[in-house]
Amino acid sequence: MLLIALTLITLTGVITAGSVINDRAATRAQHSVELASVYLAAVADLQAEQSLKNEYQLRPGSATSAGHQGATVTLRAALEQVRALGSASDRRRVAAVLADQSKYVAATAALFAAVNRHEPRAVTNQLDATTVVPLLAVMQGQIYPGAIAVRKQALANVTQVRRTGRLVVWFDVATLLVGIATLMLAWRALRRSRLALQTQSDLNRHQALHDVLTGLPNRTLFQDRASQALRATQRTDQQVAIMIIDLDRFKDVNDTLGHQFGDLLLQQVAQRFEASLRGGDSVARLGGDEFAVLLPASNAADAHATAERLVETLTEPFDVRDISLDVDASIGIALAATDEDVDAVVRHADVAMYEAKAHHASVVTYSRRRDANTVTRLAVLGDLRRAIPAGEIVLHYQPKISAMTGELHSVEALVRWEHPTSGLLGPAAFMPVVENTAIVHLLTAEVLRLALSQCRAWLDQGRSIPICVNVSARSLLTKSFPQEVRDLLKLHGVPASLLTLEITESSIMSDPPRAYTIMKDLDAMGVTLSVDDYGTGYSSMARLKALPVKELKIDRRFVMGMAIDERDHFLVQSALDLGHNLGLQVVAEGVEDEWTRDALAAMGCDLLQGYYIQVPGTEAELETWLTGHGMEPVPSAVS
Ligand code: C2E
Ligand code: CA
Ligand code: CA
């Protein structure tokens, strides 16, 4: 804008200056032309004076004398004009000529009188030759050079005007062209900057409505689209389906491999989700590992099929920087009734998703009836603080047996929550929420207390049954944890050798040096340490070797898959080899059938755990199993 204004000002300035210069030259030229013309008039009058004087001498007459007198008058007038228009030298010239003219008028009067008197020609000739003619000559000598000089000047000025005029025209044309060019450049620059501004504002808008990492729509855009879809559906008989997707094993990847891997994984997951959806459907990232899907025109069956398809896209492992990663998802679906708002539908999908997690189901569709029995994320934390002192936390037990002999080796304690309204809840329903808060310490302590008092009870019955307790990363990484364990062992009078702590590979990997220090402490105390869910945490052999662990538990997903998937079979075999090479006891969990049990035994696996051997159950259920396996209480020990 400034450039345009400057250009316009310069343009007008230059053109104005041109015309001013031109105007001045023209005024000067006009003036000199006027001066030249009055000079010419004076010359002509002088000539008329001379010829009329000569005429009178030859043929005297009143007409000639009057003509001569007229000439003297007009000459004077012309001279007066020269004086008015001319320069200082012109004025000096005029003064001299006027003085001579007065003398001349007197002399011609005397001459004409002599002629009238018919005086001898000699007298008149004498008068003429001595006074009149010399005076005329003097006047002519004064006026002629002046007239010539002024005429010359006038001609020069006119030429100058023409030249200046031409120059000004050229200059104006050039200025105009430069002006037009500058304006065009300024216009282009303006358009370009306006375009850049537009692009920037489009970008800002895009960023405000999209997730930076995956490029998917964010929560705001998702809600906007969902409410549009809801409004539109009021006019059709189709339903809007909203899904909330939570990745199940994403936290492990983030904890063990770092955020960069997590980010790359999320990008790939987003791509797969996007690719598997139909045209009008859309997927958004709500944050963390949570995604949402909107099906604007759907129904229960269609939404379920779409969700299954999304789960399917995750079966193939992800390749992130040459590391193969497995991810599962829990999907909650909610179908919108016409009178609902987006938030309500999203909340329903969220509830369904939590239910899917709690029941290890991939896809759950929301139903109002079930909602009353489902613990939502927020309710969990407040409830759990109350639940622990209220005794709602209980343990289920699952035996680990020797693969060779089938004898009981130990019992794993698995936490359950007897929720007053939701019923019995598995760890998946609340552990993911609890593990991110300090409440997990209370829970760990409670589970340890329950497990050790159970162990104490068995000891009191004369049965020495080792107990295995799962420990969350957050608890493990607390400095005071070994001391807490020591105090609890002492309190219940349980030897440390009867306690095994199962620590997931991913919790160790979230802060290896710290985990190492604490594990060293626990090991020194005589507590057995076991690496749980082995195969999912990407730990190196070198790191495992450095850890004071005695047991390796191969993750149940590989064990469960080994009958049908070569890769799982191979993984189990290599985990076994690795464990044995490091001098560790290897446990296979998730043994669900005879074939797997036999295969594991043949492969040299030390311990087995799984539904095929015994499903996790209450203390009473375990008791039945123990009795069936010849492990009833020793009567003498029971007082
Ligand atoms: P985990 O430590 O790997 O525990 C084994 C899980 O596998 C248990 O699920 C058990 O019920 C299940 N399972 C056992 N045998 C089979 C089988 O043959 N097939 C199948 N499909 N599953 C089998 P659960 O009790 O739901 O526990 C899930 C996870 O929750 C546990 O995995 C553990 O990581 C965590 N957890 C359980 N109790 C506690 C606890 O007291 N504290 C902490 N921090 N975590 C716990
Ligand atoms: Ca475990
Ligand atoms: Ca496990």
XYZ file of C-alpha atoms and ligand atoms in Angstrom:
687
model
C 0.000 0.000 0.000
C 2.792 2.397 0.952
C 4.575 1.586 -2.280
C 1.458 2.366 -4.300
C 0.969 5.682 -2.495
C 4.632 6.619 -2.976
C 4.443 5.732 -6.665
C 1.314 7.805 -7.174
C 2.830 10.793 -5.350
C 6.066 10.572 -7.375
C 4.087 10.199 -10.595
C 1.969 13.283 -9.934
C 5.020 15.205 -8.741
C 7.053 14.430 -11.841
C 4.190 15.236 -14.231
C 3.372 18.485 -12.378
C 7.039 19.522 -12.396
C 7.117 18.797 -16.160
C 4.135 20.977 -16.863
C 5.446 23.779 -14.602
C 8.773 23.802 -16.462
C 6.931 23.740 -19.763
C 4.609 26.524 -18.674
C 7.484 28.758 -17.595
C 9.273 28.264 -20.914
C 6.047 29.044 -22.777
C 5.483 32.267 -20.754
C 9.057 33.342 -21.466
C 8.611 32.601 -25.179
C 5.292 34.467 -25.349
C 6.863 37.486 -23.645
C 9.807 37.626 -26.006
C 7.497 37.196 -29.018
C 5.383 40.127 -27.784
C 8.512 42.241 -27.269
C 9.777 41.317 -30.716
C 6.459 42.318 -32.274
C 6.436 45.785 -30.610
C 10.067 46.250 -31.676
C 8.978 45.351 -35.212
C 6.130 47.873 -34.952
C 8.649 50.516 -33.857
C 10.915 49.593 -36.802
C 7.946 49.809 -39.173
C 6.909 53.217 -37.712
C 10.433 54.495 -38.088
C 10.485 53.351 -41.711
C 7.058 54.977 -42.263
C 8.400 58.218 -40.762
C 11.324 58.132 -43.161
C 9.355 57.361 -46.308
C 6.553 59.887 -45.498
C 9.202 62.549 -44.800
C 10.777 61.773 -48.234
C 7.317 61.816 -49.833
C 6.539 65.197 -48.279
C 9.782 66.666 -49.611
C 8.833 65.595 -53.126
C 5.048 66.087 -53.015
C 3.993 68.083 -50.004
C 0.374 67.617 -48.958
C -1.703 67.581 -45.864
C -2.412 63.856 -46.114
C 1.257 63.035 -46.145
C 1.997 65.349 -43.237
C -0.897 63.804 -41.271
C 0.413 60.306 -42.102
C 3.827 61.336 -40.947
C 2.424 62.709 -37.732
C 0.469 59.458 -37.190
C 3.696 57.512 -37.627
C 5.450 59.606 -34.990
C 2.561 58.981 -32.592
C 2.471 55.193 -33.181
C 6.272 55.063 -32.958
C 6.089 56.684 -29.542
C 3.374 54.270 -28.488
C 5.437 51.316 -29.741
C 8.431 52.633 -27.872
C 6.381 52.980 -24.702
C 5.354 49.295 -25.082
C 8.971 48.302 -25.566
C 9.787 50.153 -22.403
C 6.994 48.331 -20.560
C 7.883 44.854 -21.870
C 11.615 45.106 -22.325
C 14.671 44.684 -20.153
C 16.833 47.437 -18.615
C 18.905 47.733 -21.795
C 15.665 48.025 -23.828
C 14.523 50.782 -21.509
C 17.811 52.638 -21.946
C 17.474 52.244 -25.691
C 13.884 53.577 -25.607
C 14.952 56.605 -23.534
C 17.670 57.472 -26.060
C 15.351 56.961 -29.035
C 12.582 59.041 -27.432
C 15.035 61.889 -26.827
C 16.196 61.658 -30.447
C 12.581 61.380 -31.632
C 11.693 64.673 -29.932
C 14.593 66.304 -31.693
C 13.574 64.562 -34.912
C 9.937 65.771 -34.634
C 11.185 69.360 -34.191
C 13.625 68.969 -37.090
C 10.976 67.477 -39.441
C 8.576 70.299 -38.469
C 11.251 72.782 -39.505
C 11.889 70.758 -42.668
C 8.180 70.583 -43.594
C 7.843 74.331 -42.907
C 10.790 74.994 -45.259
C 9.137 72.776 -47.870
C 5.841 74.659 -47.432
C 7.644 77.915 -47.886
C 9.021 76.530 -51.157
C 12.409 77.428 -49.992
C 15.101 76.432 -52.278
C 15.677 72.794 -52.365
C 19.159 73.400 -51.131
C 17.946 74.714 -47.794
C 15.661 71.791 -47.262
C 18.270 69.401 -48.438
C 20.704 71.119 -46.127
C 18.239 70.710 -43.171
C 17.526 67.177 -44.128
C 21.108 66.145 -44.566
C 22.464 67.810 -41.411
C 19.692 67.174 -38.865
C 16.797 64.944 -39.941
C 18.607 62.088 -41.748
C 21.369 61.759 -39.119
C 18.730 61.663 -36.384
C 16.823 58.949 -38.271
C 20.030 57.046 -38.727
C 20.813 57.320 -35.021
C 17.320 56.101 -34.105
C 17.499 53.280 -36.601
C 20.942 52.408 -35.268
C 19.423 52.109 -31.862
C 16.179 50.312 -32.705
C 17.317 47.851 -35.372
C 19.907 45.972 -33.274
C 17.399 45.875 -30.407
C 14.708 44.471 -32.696
C 17.094 41.921 -34.180
C 18.329 40.833 -30.743
C 14.803 40.535 -29.369
C 13.611 38.584 -32.407
C 16.547 36.230 -32.097
C 15.722 35.752 -28.438
C 12.051 35.134 -29.281
C 13.010 32.523 -31.869
C 15.354 30.844 -29.382
C 12.669 30.835 -26.727
C 10.099 29.328 -29.055
C 12.571 26.626 -30.063
C 13.298 26.069 -26.404
C 9.573 25.743 -25.666
C 9.215 23.173 -28.380
C 12.212 21.246 -27.076
C 11.077 21.400 -23.440
C 7.591 20.366 -24.517
C 8.929 17.328 -26.342
C 11.163 16.448 -23.401
C 8.316 16.839 -20.950
C 6.107 14.594 -23.074
C 8.807 11.921 -23.207
C 9.480 12.282 -19.564
C 5.786 12.039 -18.733
C 5.393 8.923 -20.874
C 8.463 7.337 -19.251
C 7.238 8.252 -15.765
C 3.832 6.853 -16.597
C 5.347 3.589 -17.806
C 7.561 3.308 -14.717
C 4.509 4.136 -12.602
C 2.401 1.479 -14.288
C 5.197 -1.068 -13.880
C 5.619 -0.177 -10.205
C 1.887 -0.373 -9.663
C 1.765 -3.764 -11.336
C 4.646 -5.003 -9.172
C 2.997 -3.594 -6.068
C -0.272 -5.221 -7.082
C 1.419 -8.551 -7.566
C 3.219 -8.243 -4.235
C -0.083 -7.294 -2.625
C -1.811 -10.296 -4.160
C 0.998 -12.569 -3.126
C 0.963 -11.313 0.461
C -2.821 -11.583 0.549
C -2.485 -15.164 -0.734
C 0.182 -15.928 1.888
C -2.088 -14.436 4.540
C -4.958 -16.584 3.326
C -2.778 -19.705 3.316
C -1.549 -18.897 6.819
C -5.059 -18.432 8.134
C -6.156 -21.678 6.438
C -3.199 -23.379 8.126
C -4.098 -21.895 11.510
C -7.654 -23.063 11.077
C -6.446 -26.529 10.109
C -4.132 -26.663 13.124
C -6.907 -25.583 15.454
C -9.088 -28.424 14.256
C -6.558 -31.198 13.675
C -4.210 -33.291 15.716
C -0.628 -32.291 14.967
C 0.830 -35.775 15.292
C -1.530 -37.784 13.101
C -3.184 -35.049 11.048
C -6.566 -36.485 12.009
C -9.430 -34.215 13.133
C -9.186 -33.358 16.833
C -11.852 -33.453 19.522
C -13.295 -30.045 18.576
C -13.759 -30.928 14.913
C -15.061 -34.360 15.841
C -17.714 -32.900 18.130
C -18.653 -30.390 15.486
C -19.095 -33.082 12.842
C -20.929 -35.334 15.264
C -23.464 -32.652 16.168
C -23.999 -31.895 12.487
C -24.608 -35.580 11.862
C -27.014 -35.734 14.795
C -29.001 -32.796 13.452
C -29.133 -34.380 9.999
C -30.283 -37.727 11.341
C -33.402 -36.206 12.836
C -34.658 -36.004 9.276
C -33.793 -39.576 8.273
C -34.467 -42.976 9.777
C -30.777 -43.836 10.056
C -28.711 -43.599 13.219
C -25.455 -41.913 14.089
C -22.851 -44.257 15.567
C -19.960 -43.004 17.648
C -17.076 -45.216 18.669
C -14.380 -44.628 21.245
C -11.232 -46.639 20.637
C -8.558 -47.114 23.274
C -5.325 -48.878 22.386
C -4.586 -51.601 24.912
C -0.869 -51.961 24.865
C 0.200 -48.529 23.838
C 1.426 -47.474 27.280
C 3.954 -50.326 27.227
C 5.454 -49.058 23.990
C 5.698 -45.528 25.340
C 7.210 -46.667 28.635
C 9.750 -49.039 27.229
C 10.730 -47.598 23.882
C 10.060 -43.934 24.517
C 7.683 -41.344 23.159
C 9.224 -41.247 19.717
C 8.259 -44.846 19.093
C 4.866 -44.197 20.620
C 4.338 -41.275 18.260
C 5.371 -43.234 15.180
C 3.114 -46.073 16.228
C 0.150 -43.719 16.678
C 0.720 -42.326 13.199
C 0.629 -45.800 11.695
C -2.440 -46.755 13.690
C -4.169 -43.573 12.499
C -3.341 -44.433 8.898
C -4.748 -47.934 9.205
C -7.944 -46.705 10.826
C -8.416 -44.075 8.171
C -7.818 -46.539 5.364
C -10.376 -49.000 6.668
C -13.273 -46.529 6.894
C -15.900 -45.777 4.235
C -16.208 -42.447 2.460
C -18.578 -40.561 4.771
C -17.157 -42.006 8.010
C -14.346 -40.281 9.853
C -11.820 -40.969 12.575
C -10.430 -38.417 15.042
C -7.742 -38.521 17.699
C -9.071 -37.363 21.032
C -5.688 -37.424 22.762
C -3.167 -39.955 24.031
C -4.016 -43.346 22.588
C -7.707 -42.587 22.330
C -9.467 -42.327 18.985
C -13.080 -41.686 18.042
C -14.983 -42.754 14.943
C -18.102 -41.165 13.556
C -20.494 -43.077 11.302
C -23.092 -40.478 10.282
C -25.472 -42.963 8.642
C -25.395 -46.322 10.352
C -27.188 -48.905 12.507
C -26.195 -51.405 15.218
C -25.106 -54.195 12.865
C -23.221 -51.894 10.547
C -21.409 -50.140 13.406
C -20.396 -53.473 14.911
C -19.068 -54.689 11.584
C -17.068 -51.480 11.165
C -15.619 -51.825 14.673
C -14.609 -55.422 13.947
C -12.926 -54.218 10.794
C -10.983 -51.618 12.809
C -9.838 -54.266 15.285
C -8.790 -56.389 12.325
C -6.524 -53.685 10.992
C -4.419 -54.065 14.151
C -3.789 -57.817 13.846
C -0.803 -57.364 11.567
C 2.112 -56.166 13.777
C 3.364 -52.611 13.243
C 6.853 -52.080 11.982
C 8.375 -49.115 13.780
C 12.055 -48.577 12.990
C 12.488 -52.294 12.391
C 10.848 -53.249 15.661
C 7.692 -55.254 15.342
C 5.011 -53.940 17.705
C 1.650 -55.454 18.628
C -1.301 -53.329 19.628
C -4.834 -54.280 20.600
C -7.819 -52.040 20.891
C -10.961 -51.876 22.959
C -13.863 -50.271 21.156
C -17.053 -48.907 22.658
C -19.951 -48.129 20.335
C -22.897 -45.873 21.090
C -25.821 -45.337 18.746
C -27.452 -41.972 19.033
C -31.103 -41.456 19.707
C -32.431 -38.304 18.077
C -32.870 -36.342 21.280
C -29.306 -36.850 22.530
C -26.448 -34.405 22.412
C -22.934 -35.261 21.351
C -21.460 -35.296 24.845
C -23.985 -37.859 26.032
C -23.321 -40.143 23.064
C -19.558 -39.848 23.525
C -19.942 -40.666 27.222
C -21.985 -43.754 26.366
C -19.347 -44.909 23.885
C -16.748 -44.311 26.606
C -18.690 -46.463 29.083
C -18.976 -49.218 26.474
C -15.262 -48.996 25.792
C -14.481 -49.454 29.501
C -16.740 -52.414 29.591
C -14.915 -53.890 26.607
C -11.646 -53.463 28.529
C -13.051 -54.951 31.709
C -14.318 -58.042 29.926
C -11.399 -58.441 27.560
C -13.781 -58.010 24.654
C -12.694 -56.045 21.632
C -16.032 -54.455 20.845
C -18.949 -53.596 23.116
C -22.071 -51.683 22.150
C -23.541 -49.429 24.797
C -26.818 -50.370 26.399
C -28.667 -48.343 29.014
C -29.313 -51.446 31.120
C -25.625 -52.228 31.416
C -24.647 -48.633 32.030
C -25.897 -48.747 35.597
C -23.441 -51.549 36.299
C -20.416 -50.044 34.641
C -17.797 -48.092 36.484
C -16.715 -45.096 34.562
C -13.260 -43.734 34.677
C -14.007 -40.896 37.053
C -16.019 -42.967 39.419
C -13.166 -45.439 39.771
C -10.773 -43.247 41.679
C -13.210 -41.866 44.222
C -14.735 -45.283 44.708
C -11.465 -47.089 45.212
C -10.366 -44.910 48.133
C -13.549 -45.994 49.848
C -13.379 -49.587 48.556
C -10.035 -50.469 50.167
C -11.011 -49.771 53.801
C -14.480 -51.205 53.059
C -12.864 -54.546 52.203
C -14.165 -54.636 48.651
C -10.736 -55.577 47.326
C -10.344 -59.359 47.204
C -7.930 -61.784 45.640
C -8.447 -64.601 43.223
C -5.824 -67.264 42.995
C -4.381 -69.244 40.140
C -1.839 -72.037 40.570
C 1.470 -72.348 38.757
C 2.426 -75.998 38.349
C 5.539 -77.928 37.386
C 5.423 -78.908 33.706
C 7.277 -82.131 34.452
C 5.360 -83.423 37.490
C 2.144 -81.400 37.559
C 2.824 -80.553 41.190
C 1.859 -77.186 42.605
C 4.715 -74.723 42.512
C 3.101 -71.530 43.718
C -0.070 -69.469 43.512
C -0.525 -66.148 41.755
C -2.748 -63.622 43.495
C -4.932 -61.635 41.092
C -6.791 -58.594 42.287
C -10.578 -58.253 42.013
C -12.962 -55.553 43.148
C -16.302 -56.608 44.549
C -18.039 -53.464 43.490
C -21.300 -52.845 45.384
C -23.249 -51.991 42.219
C -21.085 -53.164 39.315
C -20.351 -56.627 40.670
C -17.009 -58.363 40.453
C -14.524 -56.326 38.455
C -11.285 -57.584 36.935
C -8.083 -55.494 37.032
C -8.627 -54.250 33.471
C -11.668 -52.304 34.645
C -9.728 -50.151 37.081
C -5.973 -50.819 36.974
C -5.335 -48.655 33.870
C -6.892 -45.685 35.689
C -5.408 -46.441 39.080
C -1.887 -47.061 37.775
C -1.611 -43.422 36.772
C -2.351 -42.101 40.244
C -0.897 -42.372 43.722
C -3.837 -44.542 44.812
C -1.967 -47.446 43.259
C 0.299 -47.494 46.357
C -2.707 -48.110 48.593
C -3.866 -50.854 46.273
C -0.454 -52.546 46.097
C -0.204 -52.465 49.888
C -3.704 -53.910 50.220
C -3.004 -56.740 47.757
C 0.287 -57.515 49.519
C -1.482 -57.514 52.885
C -4.203 -59.874 51.616
C -1.710 -62.184 49.861
C 0.602 -62.399 52.857
C -2.212 -63.044 55.312
C -3.434 -65.817 52.982
C 0.082 -67.218 52.888
C 0.204 -66.980 56.662
C -3.119 -68.846 56.876
C -1.743 -71.651 54.683
C 1.395 -71.786 56.827
C -0.823 -72.079 59.844
C -2.481 -75.055 58.124
C 0.909 -76.643 57.695
C 1.128 -75.778 53.979
C 4.026 -73.843 52.683
C 2.626 -72.359 49.445
C 4.646 -69.640 47.770
C 2.545 -66.675 46.745
C 3.107 -64.448 43.712
C 1.978 -60.821 43.726
C 1.866 -58.428 40.781
C 3.511 -55.051 41.332
C 2.766 -51.939 39.270
C 5.601 -49.871 37.848
C 4.672 -46.916 40.003
C 4.883 -48.937 43.194
C 8.070 -50.693 42.174
C 9.790 -47.402 41.450
C 9.034 -45.983 44.909
C 12.154 -45.880 47.103
C 10.292 -46.950 50.228
C 8.844 -50.052 48.508
C 11.463 -52.617 49.759
C 11.029 -51.372 53.309
C 7.238 -51.693 53.004
C 7.617 -55.289 51.811
C 10.038 -56.043 54.637
C 7.580 -54.631 57.211
C 4.633 -56.594 55.808
C 6.596 -59.872 55.714
C 7.545 -59.304 59.327
C 4.014 -58.345 60.326
C 2.565 -61.553 58.873
C 5.491 -63.723 59.850
C 6.015 -64.943 56.290
C 9.549 -65.840 55.181
C 10.707 -63.754 52.210
C 11.427 -66.961 50.306
C 7.660 -67.574 50.027
C 7.025 -64.306 48.241
C 7.473 -63.739 44.510
C 6.965 -60.292 43.052
C 5.917 -60.235 39.403
C 7.123 -57.160 37.659
C 6.230 -56.486 34.045
C 9.033 -56.070 31.610
C 7.663 -52.623 30.712
C 7.779 -51.299 34.283
C 11.429 -52.242 34.538
C 12.112 -50.553 31.226
C 10.402 -47.312 32.209
C 13.372 -46.453 34.460
C 15.948 -49.270 34.386
C 18.583 -47.843 36.789
C 16.012 -47.109 39.467
C 14.210 -50.421 39.003
C 17.581 -52.135 39.246
C 18.454 -50.529 42.600
C 15.100 -51.407 44.148
C 15.125 -54.918 42.733
C 18.609 -55.453 44.160
C 17.256 -54.505 47.569
C 14.320 -56.908 47.306
C 16.560 -59.698 46.060
C 18.945 -59.180 48.969
C 15.959 -59.543 51.275
C 15.310 -63.019 49.832
C 12.201 -62.137 47.802
C 11.973 -63.857 44.401
C 11.626 -61.568 41.421
C 9.889 -62.541 38.219
C 9.716 -60.766 34.871
C 6.057 -60.786 33.845
C 4.575 -60.511 30.351
C 7.921 -61.322 28.820
C 8.035 -60.745 25.054
C 6.068 -57.527 25.069
C 8.598 -55.138 26.535
C 11.445 -55.284 24.033
C 14.135 -55.623 26.673
C 17.567 -56.718 25.603
C 19.290 -59.854 26.809
C 22.111 -57.768 28.261
C 19.664 -55.879 30.437
C 17.877 -59.027 31.598
C 21.198 -60.567 32.495
C 22.029 -57.667 34.767
C 18.756 -57.926 36.673
C 18.493 -59.920 39.917
C 15.546 -62.008 38.643
C 14.943 -65.746 38.977
C 11.873 -66.212 36.795
C 10.673 -65.330 33.317
C 6.970 -65.459 32.494
C 6.268 -65.711 28.786
C 3.321 -63.471 27.949
C 0.078 -65.410 27.635
C -0.671 -64.055 24.174
C 2.298 -65.899 22.707
C 1.484 -69.072 24.601
C -2.149 -68.882 23.540
C -1.110 -68.300 19.947
C 1.602 -70.931 19.629
C -0.782 -73.661 18.480
C -1.910 -71.670 15.467
C 0.832 -69.155 14.757
C 4.355 -70.187 13.808
C 5.733 -66.858 14.943
C 4.284 -67.253 18.449
C 5.659 -70.768 18.606
C 9.072 -69.468 17.644
C 8.860 -66.654 20.194
C 7.973 -69.062 23.007
C 10.870 -71.278 22.021
C 13.355 -68.399 21.960
C 12.078 -67.003 25.273
C 12.583 -70.453 26.769
C 16.109 -70.687 25.371
C 16.950 -67.197 26.566
C 15.587 -67.820 30.063
C 17.468 -71.073 30.393
C 20.671 -69.569 29.070
C 20.411 -66.930 31.768
C 19.770 -69.633 34.383
C 16.168 -68.541 34.941
C 13.070 -70.569 35.658
C 10.639 -70.128 32.744
C 6.866 -69.975 33.220
C 4.309 -70.219 30.427
C 1.050 -68.502 31.338
C -2.167 -68.733 29.330
C -2.069 -72.507 28.845
C -5.597 -73.133 27.581
C -5.446 -76.628 26.162
C -3.802 -80.015 26.393
C -1.802 -79.614 23.201
C -0.159 -76.477 24.486
C 0.570 -78.044 27.842
C 2.225 -81.054 26.190
C 4.125 -78.928 23.702
C 5.500 -76.709 26.467
C 6.506 -79.691 28.551
C 8.253 -81.190 25.518
C 10.040 -77.892 24.889
C 11.414 -77.995 28.438
C 9.295 -75.254 29.991
C 9.584 -75.320 33.771
C 6.218 -74.056 35.022
C 2.705 -73.801 33.563
C -0.222 -71.587 34.406
C -3.535 -71.202 32.620
C -7.209 -71.937 32.323
C -6.448 -75.504 31.251
C -4.777 -76.113 34.598
C -7.087 -73.968 36.681
C -8.976 -70.732 36.152
C -8.318 -68.013 38.737
C -10.837 -68.382 41.531
C -11.668 -67.521 45.105
C -9.776 -68.968 48.003
C -12.494 -71.606 48.394
C -12.231 -72.579 44.716
C -8.479 -72.864 45.000
C -8.953 -74.962 48.125
C -11.042 -77.461 46.157
C -8.348 -77.616 43.496
C -5.617 -78.080 46.105
C -7.525 -80.859 47.805
C -8.061 -82.533 44.427
C -4.304 -82.452 43.951
C -3.492 -84.004 47.248
C -2.656 -80.808 49.027
C -5.212 -80.695 51.787
C -4.314 -78.946 55.034
C -2.071 -80.907 57.396
C -4.432 -81.780 60.281
C -1.736 -81.613 62.939
C -0.836 -78.062 61.984
C -4.402 -76.809 62.286
C -5.131 -76.027 65.830
P -0.969 -61.123 34.551
O -0.079 -60.823 35.686
O -0.359 -61.541 33.287
O -2.010 -62.121 35.064
C -2.497 -63.172 34.349
C -3.786 -62.858 33.722
O -4.069 -63.844 32.747
C -4.956 -62.859 34.679
O -5.913 -61.928 34.256
C -5.511 -64.250 34.472
O -6.868 -64.347 34.790
C -5.289 -64.461 33.018
N -5.145 -65.842 32.637
C -4.640 -66.841 33.355
N -4.679 -67.976 32.658
C -5.216 -67.693 31.483
C -5.521 -68.464 30.316
O -5.298 -69.681 30.234
N -6.076 -67.822 29.286
C -6.345 -66.482 29.353
N -6.912 -65.902 28.301
N -6.069 -65.738 30.418
C -5.504 -66.341 31.474
P -6.455 -60.876 35.246
O -6.669 -61.483 36.579
O -7.576 -60.216 34.578
O -5.253 -59.899 35.387
C -4.865 -59.114 34.333
C -3.635 -58.369 34.681
O -3.893 -57.435 35.703
C -2.543 -59.222 35.225
O -1.884 -59.840 34.200
C -1.713 -58.224 35.963
O -0.837 -57.570 35.086
C -2.735 -57.246 36.456
N -2.991 -57.522 37.866
C -3.747 -58.459 38.415
N -3.719 -58.375 39.754
C -2.910 -57.341 40.050
C -2.447 -56.740 41.259
O -2.775 -57.164 42.361
N -1.615 -55.685 41.178
C -1.213 -55.224 39.991
N -0.392 -54.205 39.983
N -1.611 -55.761 38.826
C -2.445 -56.804 38.853
Ca 1.331 -61.745 36.755
Ca 1.500 -62.049 32.643
